[in-house]
Coordinates of C-alpha atoms in Angstrom, one line a residue:
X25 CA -2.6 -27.6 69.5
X26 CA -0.1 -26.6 72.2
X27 CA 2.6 -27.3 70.1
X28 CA 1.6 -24.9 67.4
X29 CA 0.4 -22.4 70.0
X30 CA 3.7 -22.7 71.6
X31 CA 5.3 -22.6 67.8
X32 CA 3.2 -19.3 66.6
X33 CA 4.2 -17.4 69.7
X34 CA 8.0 -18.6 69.4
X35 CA 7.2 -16.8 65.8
X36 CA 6.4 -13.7 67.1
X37 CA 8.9 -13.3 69.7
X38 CA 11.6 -13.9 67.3
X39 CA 10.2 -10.9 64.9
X40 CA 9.6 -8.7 67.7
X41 CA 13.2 -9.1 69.4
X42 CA 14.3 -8.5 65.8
X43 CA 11.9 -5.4 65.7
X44 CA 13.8 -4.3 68.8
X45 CA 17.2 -5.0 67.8
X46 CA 16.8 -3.2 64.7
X47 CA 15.4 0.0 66.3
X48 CA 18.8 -0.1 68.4
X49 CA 21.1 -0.6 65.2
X50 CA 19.0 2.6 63.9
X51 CA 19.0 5.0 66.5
X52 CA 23.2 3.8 66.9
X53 CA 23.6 3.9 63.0
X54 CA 22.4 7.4 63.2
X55 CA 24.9 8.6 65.6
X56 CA 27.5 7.3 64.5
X57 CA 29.0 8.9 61.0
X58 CA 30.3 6.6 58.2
X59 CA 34.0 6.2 57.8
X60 CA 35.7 8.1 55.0
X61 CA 38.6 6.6 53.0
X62 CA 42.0 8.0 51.5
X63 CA 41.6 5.7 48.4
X64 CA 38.4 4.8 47.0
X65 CA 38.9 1.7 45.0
X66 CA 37.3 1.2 41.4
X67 CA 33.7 0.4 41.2
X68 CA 31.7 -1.3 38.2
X69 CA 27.7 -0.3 38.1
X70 CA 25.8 -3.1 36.2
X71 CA 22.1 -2.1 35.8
X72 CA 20.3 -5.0 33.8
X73 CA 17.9 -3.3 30.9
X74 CA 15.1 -5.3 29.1
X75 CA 12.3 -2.4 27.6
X76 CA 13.0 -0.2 30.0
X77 CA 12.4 2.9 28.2
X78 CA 9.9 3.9 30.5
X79 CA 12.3 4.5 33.1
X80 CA 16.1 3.9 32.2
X81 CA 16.4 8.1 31.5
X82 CA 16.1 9.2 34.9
X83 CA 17.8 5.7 35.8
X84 CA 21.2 6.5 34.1
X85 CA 20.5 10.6 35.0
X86 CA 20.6 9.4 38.9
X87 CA 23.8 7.1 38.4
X88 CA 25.7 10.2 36.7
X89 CA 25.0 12.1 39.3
X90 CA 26.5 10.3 41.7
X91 CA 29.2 11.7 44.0
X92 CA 31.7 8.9 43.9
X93 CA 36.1 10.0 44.6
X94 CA 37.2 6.4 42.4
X95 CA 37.3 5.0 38.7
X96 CA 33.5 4.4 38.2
X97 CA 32.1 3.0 35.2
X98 CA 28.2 2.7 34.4
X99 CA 27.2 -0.6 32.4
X100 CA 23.5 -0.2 30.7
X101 CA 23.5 -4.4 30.1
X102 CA 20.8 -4.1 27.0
X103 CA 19.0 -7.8 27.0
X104 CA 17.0 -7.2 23.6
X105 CA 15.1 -4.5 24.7
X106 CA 12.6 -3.8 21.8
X107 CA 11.3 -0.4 23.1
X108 CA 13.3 3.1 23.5
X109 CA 15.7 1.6 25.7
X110 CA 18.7 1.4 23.2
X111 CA 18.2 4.8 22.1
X112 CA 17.9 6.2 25.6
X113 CA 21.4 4.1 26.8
X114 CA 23.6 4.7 23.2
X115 CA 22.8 8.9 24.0
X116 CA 24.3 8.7 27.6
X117 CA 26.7 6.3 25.8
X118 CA 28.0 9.1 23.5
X119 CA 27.9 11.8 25.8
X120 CA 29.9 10.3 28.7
X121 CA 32.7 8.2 28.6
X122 CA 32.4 6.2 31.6
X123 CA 28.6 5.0 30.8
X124 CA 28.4 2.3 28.6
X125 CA 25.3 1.0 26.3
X126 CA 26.3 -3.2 26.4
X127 CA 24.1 -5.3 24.1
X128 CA 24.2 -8.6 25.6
X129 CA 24.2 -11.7 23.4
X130 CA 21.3 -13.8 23.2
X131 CA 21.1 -17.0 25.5
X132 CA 19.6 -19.1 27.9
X133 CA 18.4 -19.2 30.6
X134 CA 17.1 -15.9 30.1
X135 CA 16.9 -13.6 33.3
X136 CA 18.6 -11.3 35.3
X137 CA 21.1 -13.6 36.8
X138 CA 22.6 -14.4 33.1
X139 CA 22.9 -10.7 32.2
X140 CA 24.6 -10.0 35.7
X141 CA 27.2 -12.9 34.5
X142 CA 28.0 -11.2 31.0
X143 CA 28.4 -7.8 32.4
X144 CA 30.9 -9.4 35.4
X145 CA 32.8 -10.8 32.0
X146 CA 33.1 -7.4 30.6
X147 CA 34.0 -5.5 33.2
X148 CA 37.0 -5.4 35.6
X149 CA 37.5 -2.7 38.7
X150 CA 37.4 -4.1 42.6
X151 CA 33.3 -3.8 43.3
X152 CA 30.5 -4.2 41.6
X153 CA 27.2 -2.6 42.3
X154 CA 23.6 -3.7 41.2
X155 CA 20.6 -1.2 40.6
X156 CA 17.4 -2.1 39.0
X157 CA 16.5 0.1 35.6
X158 CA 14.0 1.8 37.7
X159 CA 16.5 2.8 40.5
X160 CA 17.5 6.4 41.5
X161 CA 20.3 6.2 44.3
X162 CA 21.1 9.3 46.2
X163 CA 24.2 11.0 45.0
X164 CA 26.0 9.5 48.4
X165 CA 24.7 6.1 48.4
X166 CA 27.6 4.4 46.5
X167 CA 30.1 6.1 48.4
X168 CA 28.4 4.6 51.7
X169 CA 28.4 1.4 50.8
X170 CA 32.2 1.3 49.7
X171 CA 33.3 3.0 52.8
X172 CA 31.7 0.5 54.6
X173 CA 32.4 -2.9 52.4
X174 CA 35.9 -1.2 53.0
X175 CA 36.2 -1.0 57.0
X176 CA 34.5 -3.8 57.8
X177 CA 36.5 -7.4 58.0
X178 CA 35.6 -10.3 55.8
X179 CA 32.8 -8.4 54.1
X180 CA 32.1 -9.6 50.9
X181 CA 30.6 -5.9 50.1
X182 CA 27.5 -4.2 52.0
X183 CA 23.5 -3.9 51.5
X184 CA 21.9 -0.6 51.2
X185 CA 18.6 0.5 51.4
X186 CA 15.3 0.8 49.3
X187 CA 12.7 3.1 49.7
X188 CA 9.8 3.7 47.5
X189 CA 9.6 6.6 44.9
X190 CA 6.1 6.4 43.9
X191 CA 4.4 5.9 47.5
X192 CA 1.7 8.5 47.3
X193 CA 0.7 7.4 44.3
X194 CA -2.5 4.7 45.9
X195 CA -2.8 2.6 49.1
X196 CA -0.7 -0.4 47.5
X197 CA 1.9 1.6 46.6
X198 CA 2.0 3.1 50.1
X199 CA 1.8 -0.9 51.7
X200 CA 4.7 -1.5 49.8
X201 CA 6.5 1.3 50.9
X202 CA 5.5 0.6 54.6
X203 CA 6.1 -3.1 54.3
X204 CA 9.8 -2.1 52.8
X205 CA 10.9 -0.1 55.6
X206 CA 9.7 -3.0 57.9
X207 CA 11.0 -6.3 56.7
X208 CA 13.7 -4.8 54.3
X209 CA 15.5 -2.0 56.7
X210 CA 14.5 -2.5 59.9
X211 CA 14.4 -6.8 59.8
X212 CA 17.8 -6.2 58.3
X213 CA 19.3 -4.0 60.6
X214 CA 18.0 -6.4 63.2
X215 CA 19.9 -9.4 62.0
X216 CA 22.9 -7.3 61.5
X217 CA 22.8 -6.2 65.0
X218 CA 22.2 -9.7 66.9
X219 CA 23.6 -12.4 64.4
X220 CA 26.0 -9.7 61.9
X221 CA 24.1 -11.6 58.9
X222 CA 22.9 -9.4 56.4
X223 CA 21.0 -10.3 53.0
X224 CA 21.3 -8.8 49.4
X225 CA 18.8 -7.2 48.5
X226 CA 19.2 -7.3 44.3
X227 CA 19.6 -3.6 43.8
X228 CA 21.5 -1.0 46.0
X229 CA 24.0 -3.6 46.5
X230 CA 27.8 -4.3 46.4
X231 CA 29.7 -7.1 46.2
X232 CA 33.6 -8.0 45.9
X233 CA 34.7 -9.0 42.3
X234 CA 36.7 -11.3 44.0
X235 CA 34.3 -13.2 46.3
X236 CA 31.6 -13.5 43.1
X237 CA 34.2 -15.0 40.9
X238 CA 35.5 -17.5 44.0
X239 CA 31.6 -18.0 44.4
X240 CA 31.3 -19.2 40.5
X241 CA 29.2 -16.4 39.2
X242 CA 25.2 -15.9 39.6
X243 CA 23.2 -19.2 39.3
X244 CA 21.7 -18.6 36.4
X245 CA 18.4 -20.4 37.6
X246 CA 18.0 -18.5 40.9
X247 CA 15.0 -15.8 40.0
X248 CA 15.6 -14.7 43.5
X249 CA 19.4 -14.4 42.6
X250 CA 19.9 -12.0 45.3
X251 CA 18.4 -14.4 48.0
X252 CA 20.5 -17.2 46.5
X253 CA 23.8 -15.4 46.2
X254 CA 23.6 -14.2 50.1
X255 CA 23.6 -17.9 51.3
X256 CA 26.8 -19.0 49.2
X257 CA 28.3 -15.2 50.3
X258 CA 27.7 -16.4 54.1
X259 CA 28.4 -20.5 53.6
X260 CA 31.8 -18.6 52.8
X261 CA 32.2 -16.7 56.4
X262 CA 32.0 -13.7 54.3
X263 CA 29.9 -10.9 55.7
X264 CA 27.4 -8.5 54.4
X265 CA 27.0 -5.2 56.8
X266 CA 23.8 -3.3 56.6
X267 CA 24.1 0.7 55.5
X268 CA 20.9 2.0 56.4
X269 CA 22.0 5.6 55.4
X270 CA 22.7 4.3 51.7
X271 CA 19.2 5.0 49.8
X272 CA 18.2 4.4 46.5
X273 CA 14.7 4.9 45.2
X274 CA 12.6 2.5 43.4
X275 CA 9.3 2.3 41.5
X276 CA 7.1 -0.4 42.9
X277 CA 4.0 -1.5 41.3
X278 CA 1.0 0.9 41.6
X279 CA -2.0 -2.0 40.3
X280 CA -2.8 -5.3 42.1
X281 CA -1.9 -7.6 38.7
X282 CA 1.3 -5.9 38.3
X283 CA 1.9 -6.6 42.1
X284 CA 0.5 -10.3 41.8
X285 CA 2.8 -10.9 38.8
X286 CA 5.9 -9.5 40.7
X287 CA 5.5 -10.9 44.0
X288 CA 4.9 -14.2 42.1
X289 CA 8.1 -14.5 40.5
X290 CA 9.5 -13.6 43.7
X291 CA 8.1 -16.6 46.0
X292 CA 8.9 -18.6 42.5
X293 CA 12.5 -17.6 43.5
X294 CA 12.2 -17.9 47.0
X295 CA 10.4 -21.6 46.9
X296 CA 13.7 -22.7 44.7
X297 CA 16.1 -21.5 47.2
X298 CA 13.8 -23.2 50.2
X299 CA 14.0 -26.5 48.4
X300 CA 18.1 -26.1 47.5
X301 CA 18.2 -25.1 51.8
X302 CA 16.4 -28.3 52.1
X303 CA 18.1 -30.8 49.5
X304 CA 21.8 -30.0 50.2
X305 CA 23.8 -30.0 53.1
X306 CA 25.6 -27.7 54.7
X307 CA 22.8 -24.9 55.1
X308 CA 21.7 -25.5 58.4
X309 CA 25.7 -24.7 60.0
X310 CA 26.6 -21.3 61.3
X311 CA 25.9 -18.2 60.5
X312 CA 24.1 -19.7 57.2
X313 CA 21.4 -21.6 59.9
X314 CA 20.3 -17.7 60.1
X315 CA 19.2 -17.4 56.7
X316 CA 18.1 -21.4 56.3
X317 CA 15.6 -21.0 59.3
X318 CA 14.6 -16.6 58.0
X319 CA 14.0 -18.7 54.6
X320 CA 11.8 -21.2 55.7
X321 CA 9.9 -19.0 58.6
X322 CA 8.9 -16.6 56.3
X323 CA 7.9 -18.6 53.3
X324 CA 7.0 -21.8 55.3
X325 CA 5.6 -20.9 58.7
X326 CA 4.5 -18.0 58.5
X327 CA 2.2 -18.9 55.5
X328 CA 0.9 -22.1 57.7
X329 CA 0.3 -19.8 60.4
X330 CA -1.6 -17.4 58.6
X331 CA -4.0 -20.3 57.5
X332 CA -4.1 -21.0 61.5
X333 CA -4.8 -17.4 62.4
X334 CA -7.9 -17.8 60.4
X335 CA -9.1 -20.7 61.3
X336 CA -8.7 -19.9 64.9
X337 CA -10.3 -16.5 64.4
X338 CA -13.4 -17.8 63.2
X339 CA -13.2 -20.4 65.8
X340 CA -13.1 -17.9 68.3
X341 CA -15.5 -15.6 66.9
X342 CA -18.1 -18.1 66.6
X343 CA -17.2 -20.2 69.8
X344 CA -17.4 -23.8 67.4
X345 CA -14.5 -24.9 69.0
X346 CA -13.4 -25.4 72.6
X347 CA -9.9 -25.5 73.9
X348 CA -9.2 -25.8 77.9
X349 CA -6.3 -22.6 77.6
X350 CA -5.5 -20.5 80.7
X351 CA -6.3 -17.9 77.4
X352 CA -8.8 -18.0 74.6
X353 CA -8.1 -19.0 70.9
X354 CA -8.7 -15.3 69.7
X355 CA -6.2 -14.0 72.0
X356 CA -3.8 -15.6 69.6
X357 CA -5.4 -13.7 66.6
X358 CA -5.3 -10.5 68.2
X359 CA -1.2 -10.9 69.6
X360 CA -0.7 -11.2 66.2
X361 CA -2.3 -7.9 64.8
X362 CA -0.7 -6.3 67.5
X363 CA 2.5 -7.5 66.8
X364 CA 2.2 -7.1 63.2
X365 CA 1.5 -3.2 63.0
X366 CA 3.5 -2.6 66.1
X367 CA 6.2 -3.5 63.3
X368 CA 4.6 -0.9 61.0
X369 CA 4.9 2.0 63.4
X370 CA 8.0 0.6 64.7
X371 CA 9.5 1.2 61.3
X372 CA 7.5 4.7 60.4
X373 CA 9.4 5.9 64.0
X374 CA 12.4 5.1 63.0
X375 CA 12.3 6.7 59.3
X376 CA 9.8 9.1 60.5
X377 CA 7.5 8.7 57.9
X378 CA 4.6 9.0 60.4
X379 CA 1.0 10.7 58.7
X380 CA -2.4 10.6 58.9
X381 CA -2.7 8.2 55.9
X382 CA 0.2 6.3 56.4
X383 CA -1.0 5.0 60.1
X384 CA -4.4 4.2 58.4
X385 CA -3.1 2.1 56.0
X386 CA -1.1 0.3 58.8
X387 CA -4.0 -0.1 60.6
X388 CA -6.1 -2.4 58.3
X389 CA -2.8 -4.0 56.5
X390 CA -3.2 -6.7 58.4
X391 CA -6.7 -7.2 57.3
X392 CA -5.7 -6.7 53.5
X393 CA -2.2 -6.5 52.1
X394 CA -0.9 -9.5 54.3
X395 CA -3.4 -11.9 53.7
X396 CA -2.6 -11.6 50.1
X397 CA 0.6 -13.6 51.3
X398 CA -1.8 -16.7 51.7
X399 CA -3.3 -16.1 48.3
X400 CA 0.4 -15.6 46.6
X401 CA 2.0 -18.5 48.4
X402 CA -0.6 -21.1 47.1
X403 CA -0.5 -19.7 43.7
X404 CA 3.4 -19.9 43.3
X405 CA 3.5 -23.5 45.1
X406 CA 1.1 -24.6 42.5
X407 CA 3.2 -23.0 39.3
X408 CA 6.6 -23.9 40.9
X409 CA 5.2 -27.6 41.0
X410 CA 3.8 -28.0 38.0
X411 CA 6.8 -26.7 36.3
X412 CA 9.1 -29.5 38.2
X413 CA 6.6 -32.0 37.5
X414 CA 6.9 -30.7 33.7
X415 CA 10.5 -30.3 33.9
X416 CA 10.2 -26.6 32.8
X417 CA 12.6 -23.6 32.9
X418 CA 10.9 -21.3 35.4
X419 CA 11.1 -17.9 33.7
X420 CA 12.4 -14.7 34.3
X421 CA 9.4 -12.2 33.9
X422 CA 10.2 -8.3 34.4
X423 CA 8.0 -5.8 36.3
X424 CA 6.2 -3.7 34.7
X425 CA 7.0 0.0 34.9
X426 CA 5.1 3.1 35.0
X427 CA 5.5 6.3 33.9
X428 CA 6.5 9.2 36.9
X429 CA 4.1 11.6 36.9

């Protein structure tokens, strides 16, 4: 019991130095103004489409409009889309000459990693950059992540930022905005700022033509091809800076099954790249032994923990168990909660999103939208296993999206 005592509050320490560290790398980011360049190299934006008609118009609209000084070209990579989405693409197709409507040839695996691969084959300039079909990047955030890809050494390209377009639409919506600014900008800029590690983050992202092709390509069975490519990027000494000041906007889903099916697919992803940290060697060396331990703390421990945190609540609560501590088992419970949504207003300082609503909802988060994480862990684990002990292709299942209103 000490041992995991010891263990848990090891856990917290680490995520509130890094809660800490990224509030410095902020505050300094925000000071300090991005370099600009005298040549901008060329730039190649791949944006995988599957029936994405809901959403690819003010997609492609937003990546238009962006303000970029180099040879840009804008890939719509169509994979069978049986919806508006062809239609939509082949208009901005005709009317610009530099967006291009790419049906991609039928294949397998299917998923977003083997789209990504034929629209690398197809296209040619320095950089490439990755947006969801629901993304809308400010009309500076490509321009951001160049200058900095370009100025820093041995970066295999840089990592923007996500924010969430639809928060006000319900109280998920606005958890998933809250929890985005946590473990997405201000985690991020954390690592960045002690350890210079930085992850992709699958849209808002750049990378090197160069360093993907030395890489091999996307593994076509990585779901989580983001999470997947970062640790062959950093095996490589290659770097990936942070650009907290490059924002793109992004629907996230607005109903709980939508949210289950997502977040599913995700620790699906996640669980494969746990088990690849695990199996081969060479992931625990370096910066990599960064992203090996992030991996399994987040998708390991933490989901232990949370098991422990109610078990020890209860215990506490109830008085059932009794452990000789210079501190009782519910102080544990409640470090945690205060830990937890000290992250949550940590991260609404810093992108001073502070209101009323949004410091309820990070108030009882801990009671609700993180203990889903127990629920969603257990479910994956069990379909990830089953489809090992089946020998099944894990599939690539797209989010569904929503119309603005």
């Amino acid at each position: 019991m000490l041992f995991t005592t010891s263990l848990f509050l090891l856990l917290l320490s680490y995520y509130t130095l890094l809660m800490i560290a990224g509030l410095y790398n902020r505050m300094k980011m925000e000071k300090m103004p991005l370099p600009e360049l005298e040549n901008y190299p060329g730039v190649d934006i791949l944006i995988p489409a599957h029936n994405e008609g809901v959403v690819i118009k003010e997609t492609i609209e937003a990546m238009v409009g962006l303000e970029y000084r180099g040879d840009l070209q804008i890939y719509i990579l169509n994979d069978h889309s049986t919806d508006e989405t062809a239609e939509i693409a082949q208009v901005f197709d005709d009317t610009y000459t530099n967006v291009h409507h790419i049906q991609v040839p039928p294949g397998e695996p299917r998923g977003k990693s083997r789209v990504l691969n034929y629209g690398l084959s197809i296209s040619g300039n320095k950089y490439y950059c990755v947006y969801d079909a629901d993304n809308q990047p400010e009309p500076d955030a490509l321009t951001k992540l160049v200058a900095m890809a370009e100025v820093t050494k041995q970066s295999a390209g840089a990592v923007g930022y996500v924010r969430t377009l639809n928060e006000s639409t319900n109280w998920l919506t606005r958890m998933i905005s809250i929890e985005f600014q946590v473990f997405q900008l201000l985690m991020q800029s954390g690592r960045w700022q002690l350890f210079k590690t930085g992850s992709l983050t699958g849209t808002n992202m750049l990378v090197k033509r160069s360093v993907i092709e030395e890489l091999g390509g996307y593994d076509p069975y990585a779901i989580a091809e983001d999470a997947e490519l970062t640790l062959r990027i950093t095996q490589k000494g290659y770097l990936l800076p942070i650009v907290s000041k490059s924002v793109t906007w992004e629907q996230e889903p607005e109903t709980l099954s939508v949210y289950l099916k997502q977040r599913t697919r995700w620790l699906q992803g996640n669980l494969y790249i746990v088990e690849k940290t695990l199996m081969e060697p060479g992931f625990f060396k370096g910066k990599l032994l960064v992203h090996s331990i992030h991996q399994l703390m987040v998708y390991v421990v933490f989901w232990l923990f949370l098991i422990v945190s109610y078990v020890w609540f209860v215990l506490g609560v109830f008085d059932i168990f009794s452990v000789h501590y210079s501190y009782p088992l519910l102080f544990i419970w409640y470090l945690s909660y205060i830990v937890y949504t000290s992250q949550l207003f940590a991260a609404q300082a810093a992108e001073r999103t502070f209101t009323p609503i949004n410091i309820f909802i990070s108030i009882i988060m801990y009671f609700t939208y993180a203990q889903l994480f127990a629920y969603l862990f257990v479910r994956s684990l069990a379909r990830y296993v089953k489809a090992k002990k089946k020998r099944q292709m894990i599939g690539w299942d797209k989010t569904a999206r929503f119309k603005s209103k």
